[in-house]
Short mmCIF file of C-alpha atoms in Angstrom, two decimals:
data_model
loop_
_atom_site.label_atom_id
_atom_site.label_comp_id
_atom_site.label_asym_id
_atom_site.label_seq_id
_atom_site.Cartn_x
_atom_site.Cartn_y
_atom_site.Cartn_z
CA GLU W 1 35.43 129.04 208.18
CA ALA W 2 36.41 129.23 204.56
CA GLY W 3 33.71 130.14 202.06
CA VAL W 4 32.54 128.95 198.70
CA ALA W 5 35.46 129.14 196.21
CA GLN W 6 34.78 129.70 192.62
CA SER W 7 36.97 129.90 189.64
CA PRO W 8 37.75 131.49 187.45
CA ARG W 9 36.17 134.92 188.23
CA TYR W 10 35.99 136.24 184.75
CA LYS W 11 35.93 134.64 181.33
CA ILE W 12 35.56 135.80 177.91
CA ILE W 13 35.33 133.30 175.17
CA GLU W 14 34.01 133.49 171.59
CA LYS W 15 30.49 131.89 170.71
CA ARG W 16 30.79 128.06 170.02
CA GLN W 17 33.80 127.63 172.50
CA SER W 18 33.67 125.63 175.55
CA VAL W 19 34.10 126.64 178.98
CA ALA W 20 34.14 125.03 182.52
CA PHE W 21 33.62 126.50 185.87
CA TRP W 22 34.85 125.01 188.98
CA CYS W 23 33.16 125.47 192.52
CA ASN W 24 34.60 124.04 196.11
CA PRO W 25 31.82 124.32 198.68
CA ILE W 26 32.11 124.91 202.18
CA SER W 27 33.62 121.75 203.99
CA GLY W 28 30.72 119.40 205.22
CA HIS W 29 27.97 120.88 203.09
CA ALA W 30 25.95 118.19 201.33
CA THR W 31 23.94 120.46 199.16
CA LEU W 32 25.44 122.26 196.30
CA TYR W 33 23.60 124.70 193.73
CA TRP W 34 24.63 126.18 190.43
CA TYR W 35 22.67 129.23 189.37
CA GLN W 36 22.73 131.41 186.34
CA GLN W 37 22.26 135.18 186.74
CA ILE W 38 21.70 137.58 183.79
CA LEU W 39 22.14 141.20 184.63
CA GLY W 40 19.14 142.72 186.18
CA GLN W 41 17.69 139.38 187.09
CA GLY W 42 17.24 137.14 189.77
CA PRO W 43 19.28 133.84 189.89
CA LYS W 44 18.16 131.01 188.03
CA LEU W 45 18.60 127.50 189.31
CA LEU W 46 20.47 125.38 186.92
CA ILE W 47 21.04 122.20 188.88
CA GLN W 48 21.05 121.33 192.64
CA PHE W 49 23.04 118.28 194.06
CA GLN W 50 22.38 116.50 197.27
CA ASN W 51 26.10 114.88 197.92
CA ASN W 52 26.76 113.60 194.42
CA GLY W 53 22.99 112.86 193.40
CA VAL W 54 21.02 115.32 191.33
CA VAL W 55 17.92 116.72 192.97
CA ASP W 56 16.73 119.23 190.34
CA ASP W 57 17.98 119.84 186.96
CA SER W 58 14.79 120.68 185.11
CA GLN W 59 16.25 124.28 184.00
CA LEU W 60 19.61 123.08 182.93
CA PRO W 61 19.96 123.24 179.00
CA LYS W 62 21.26 119.82 178.83
CA ASP W 63 21.95 120.03 174.87
CA ARG W 64 24.86 122.28 175.86
CA PHE W 65 25.29 122.26 179.67
CA SER W 66 26.57 119.60 181.96
CA ALA W 67 27.45 119.36 185.69
CA GLU W 68 29.06 116.91 187.99
CA ARG W 69 29.97 116.65 191.50
CA LEU W 70 32.82 114.34 192.18
CA LYS W 71 32.70 112.46 195.58
CA GLY W 72 30.07 114.76 196.48
CA VAL W 73 32.52 117.68 197.29
CA ASP W 74 33.87 119.64 194.20
CA SER W 75 31.69 120.59 191.24
CA THR W 76 32.39 121.77 187.71
CA LEU W 77 29.70 123.32 185.33
CA LYS W 78 30.47 123.09 181.66
CA ILE W 79 28.94 124.67 178.52
CA GLN W 80 29.76 123.37 175.18
CA PRO W 81 29.30 125.09 172.76
CA ALA W 82 28.41 128.62 174.12
CA LYS W 83 26.00 130.90 172.75
CA LEU W 84 25.79 134.77 173.11
CA GLU W 85 22.98 134.41 175.49
CA ASP W 86 24.90 132.26 177.93
CA SER W 87 26.72 135.73 179.14
CA ALA W 88 25.86 135.80 182.68
CA VAL W 89 27.28 135.49 186.24
CA TYR W 90 27.57 131.68 187.20
CA LEU W 91 26.85 131.32 191.07
CA CYS W 92 27.66 128.28 192.93
CA ALA W 93 26.30 128.03 196.50
CA SER W 94 26.40 125.28 199.13
CA SER W 95 24.16 124.57 202.25
CA LEU W 96 24.91 122.38 205.28
CA VAL W 97 21.47 121.09 205.34
CA ARG W 98 19.27 120.68 202.35
CA LEU W 99 17.25 123.96 201.56
CA SER W 100 18.66 125.60 204.61
CA GLU W 101 20.75 128.87 204.55
CA ALA W 102 22.72 129.08 201.23
CA PHE W 103 26.40 130.48 201.13
CA PHE W 104 27.27 131.89 197.73
CA GLY W 105 30.69 132.11 196.10
CA GLN W 106 31.57 135.45 194.40
CA GLY W 107 30.62 133.91 191.03
CA THR W 108 32.26 133.84 187.60
CA ARG W 109 31.26 136.47 185.20
CA LEU W 110 31.26 134.86 181.56
CA THR W 111 31.06 137.01 178.31
CA VAL W 112 30.45 135.27 175.17
CA VAL W 113 31.49 137.46 172.19
CA SER R 1 10.89 129.53 185.82
CA GLN R 2 10.86 131.92 188.76
CA GLN R 3 9.04 130.80 191.89
CA GLY R 4 8.86 133.99 193.60
CA GLU R 5 8.00 137.57 192.31
CA GLU R 6 9.05 140.52 194.28
CA ASP R 7 7.04 143.89 194.47
CA PRO R 8 8.14 146.51 193.86
CA GLN R 9 10.78 145.85 191.40
CA ALA R 10 12.51 149.13 192.60
CA LEU R 11 12.35 151.17 195.64
CA SER R 12 13.82 154.52 196.40
CA ILE R 13 13.91 155.94 199.81
CA GLN R 14 15.72 158.34 202.30
CA GLU R 15 18.07 157.23 204.95
CA GLY R 16 16.14 156.79 208.27
CA GLU R 17 12.86 155.67 206.55
CA ASN R 18 11.56 151.97 206.60
CA ALA R 19 11.46 149.88 203.44
CA THR R 20 9.12 147.03 202.68
CA MET R 21 9.15 144.53 199.89
CA ASN R 22 6.85 141.84 199.06
CA CYS R 23 7.26 138.45 197.83
CA SER R 24 4.56 136.21 196.19
CA TYR R 25 4.94 132.62 195.19
CA LYS R 26 2.80 129.84 193.72
CA THR R 27 3.35 126.51 195.11
CA SER R 28 3.68 124.83 198.85
CA ILE R 29 6.74 125.61 200.65
CA ASN R 30 8.46 124.46 203.82
CA ASN R 31 10.37 127.70 204.16
CA LEU R 32 11.06 131.00 202.70
CA GLN R 33 14.22 132.98 202.81
CA TRP R 34 15.35 136.41 201.89
CA TYR R 35 18.86 137.41 200.52
CA ARG R 36 20.55 140.58 199.87
CA GLN R 37 22.85 141.05 196.90
CA ASN R 38 25.19 144.22 196.40
CA SER R 39 28.30 144.59 194.35
CA GLY R 40 30.76 144.10 196.98
CA ARG R 41 29.72 141.17 198.82
CA GLY R 42 27.76 139.08 196.53
CA LEU R 43 24.54 137.18 197.56
CA VAL R 44 24.15 136.94 201.33
CA HIS R 45 21.43 135.26 203.45
CA LEU R 46 19.43 137.56 205.55
CA ILE R 47 16.73 135.54 207.36
CA LEU R 48 14.75 132.04 207.01
CA ILE R 49 11.20 131.80 207.93
CA ARG R 50 9.41 128.34 208.09
CA SER R 51 5.91 127.69 206.85
CA ASN R 52 4.47 127.13 210.41
CA GLU R 53 5.84 130.77 211.49
CA ARG R 54 4.17 134.07 210.82
CA GLU R 55 6.76 136.43 211.74
CA LYS R 56 10.38 136.79 212.59
CA HIS R 57 12.90 139.39 213.44
CA SER R 58 16.60 139.92 213.06
CA GLY R 59 18.07 143.35 213.96
CA ARG R 60 16.33 145.93 211.77
CA LEU R 61 14.76 143.20 209.52
CA ARG R 62 11.21 141.88 210.16
CA VAL R 63 9.73 139.18 207.89
CA THR R 64 6.22 138.25 207.80
CA LEU R 65 4.79 134.96 206.19
CA ASP R 66 1.20 134.37 205.03
CA THR R 67 0.75 131.08 203.60
CA SER R 68 -2.71 131.17 202.80
CA LYS R 69 -2.16 134.18 200.60
CA LYS R 70 1.35 132.75 199.52
CA SER R 71 3.07 135.78 200.37
CA SER R 72 5.83 137.38 202.41
CA SER R 73 7.10 140.70 203.34
CA LEU R 74 10.68 142.11 204.36
CA LEU R 75 10.84 145.26 206.31
CA ILE R 76 13.87 147.16 206.99
CA THR R 77 13.50 149.59 209.64
CA ALA R 78 15.58 152.95 209.80
CA SER R 79 17.27 152.31 206.67
CA ARG R 80 20.89 153.34 205.90
CA ALA R 81 22.80 153.89 202.82
CA ALA R 82 24.60 150.60 203.38
CA ASP R 83 21.27 148.77 202.83
CA THR R 84 21.46 150.05 199.21
CA ALA R 85 21.16 146.42 197.31
CA SER R 86 18.88 144.07 195.63
CA TYR R 87 16.79 141.84 197.76
CA PHE R 88 15.52 138.37 196.59
CA CYS R 89 13.06 136.04 198.28
CA ALA R 90 13.93 132.34 197.67
CA THR R 91 11.59 129.32 198.37
CA ASP R 92 11.94 125.47 198.44
CA ARG R 93 9.87 125.09 195.30
CA SER R 94 8.92 121.63 194.39
CA PRO R 95 9.60 120.94 190.57
CA LEU R 96 6.99 119.52 188.67
CA MET R 97 4.77 119.07 191.78
CA ASP R 98 7.37 116.45 193.13
CA THR R 99 7.42 117.36 196.71
CA GLY R 100 10.21 114.77 197.23
CA ARG R 101 12.57 116.96 195.20
CA ARG R 102 12.48 120.38 196.53
CA ALA R 103 14.69 123.19 195.28
CA LEU R 104 15.82 126.38 196.29
CA THR R 105 14.41 128.86 193.67
CA PHE R 106 14.88 132.72 193.81
CA GLY R 107 12.58 135.60 192.72
CA SER R 108 13.38 138.52 190.46
CA GLY R 109 14.16 140.77 193.20
CA THR R 110 13.59 144.35 194.56
CA ARG R 111 16.43 146.97 193.73
CA LEU R 112 16.39 149.03 196.91
CA GLN R 113 18.15 152.70 196.69
CA VAL R 114 18.77 154.32 200.10
CA GLN R 115 19.39 158.02 199.50
CA PRO R 116 21.81 159.47 202.19
#
């Protein structure tokens, strides 16, 4: 079975620029998560989708971050404008059943300079 | 905010020894999961224990859950150098006490180093 696909793997941008990350979950997985992981810390949940509805986005900085999940499958996470403190690895995960075992992609490492 | 807090933050042991990591959480949960992260394979699910279970085994892993103390422990027996990684607990936290909207939330992790 194919895993969770994320792109790009690496991205370097200047502050105040915008950036978008893409995630393709495992086929049939209804739940999709986006996490931000700063070096040395645990993954911080940004947003959780159930199909194409938002379950929790309480920690998503909505003034600069946005996310959508079209047709309950692929998802994009956007940052506009980026700040230096957004430098982190952005992880996408999916699970078949809500809150069951989550499968993670390899992540996108974002560096804001 | 992080739901779980792992203890210790870092642990260094010799190959063959057992490693124990603890996780404490704050709100009610339906289940608790443990994940491993190393540079080669990213985040990988290890084991899930439900709130009505007290102990679960998977190979060299043993997980316990004490809902009265809101804590869990992960025991790795006969550790190997390949077990070197960061270990995270994750719970289905209810944001803003809304039990209808549970989200998978991770702790800060324990960094395990197994010396060969």
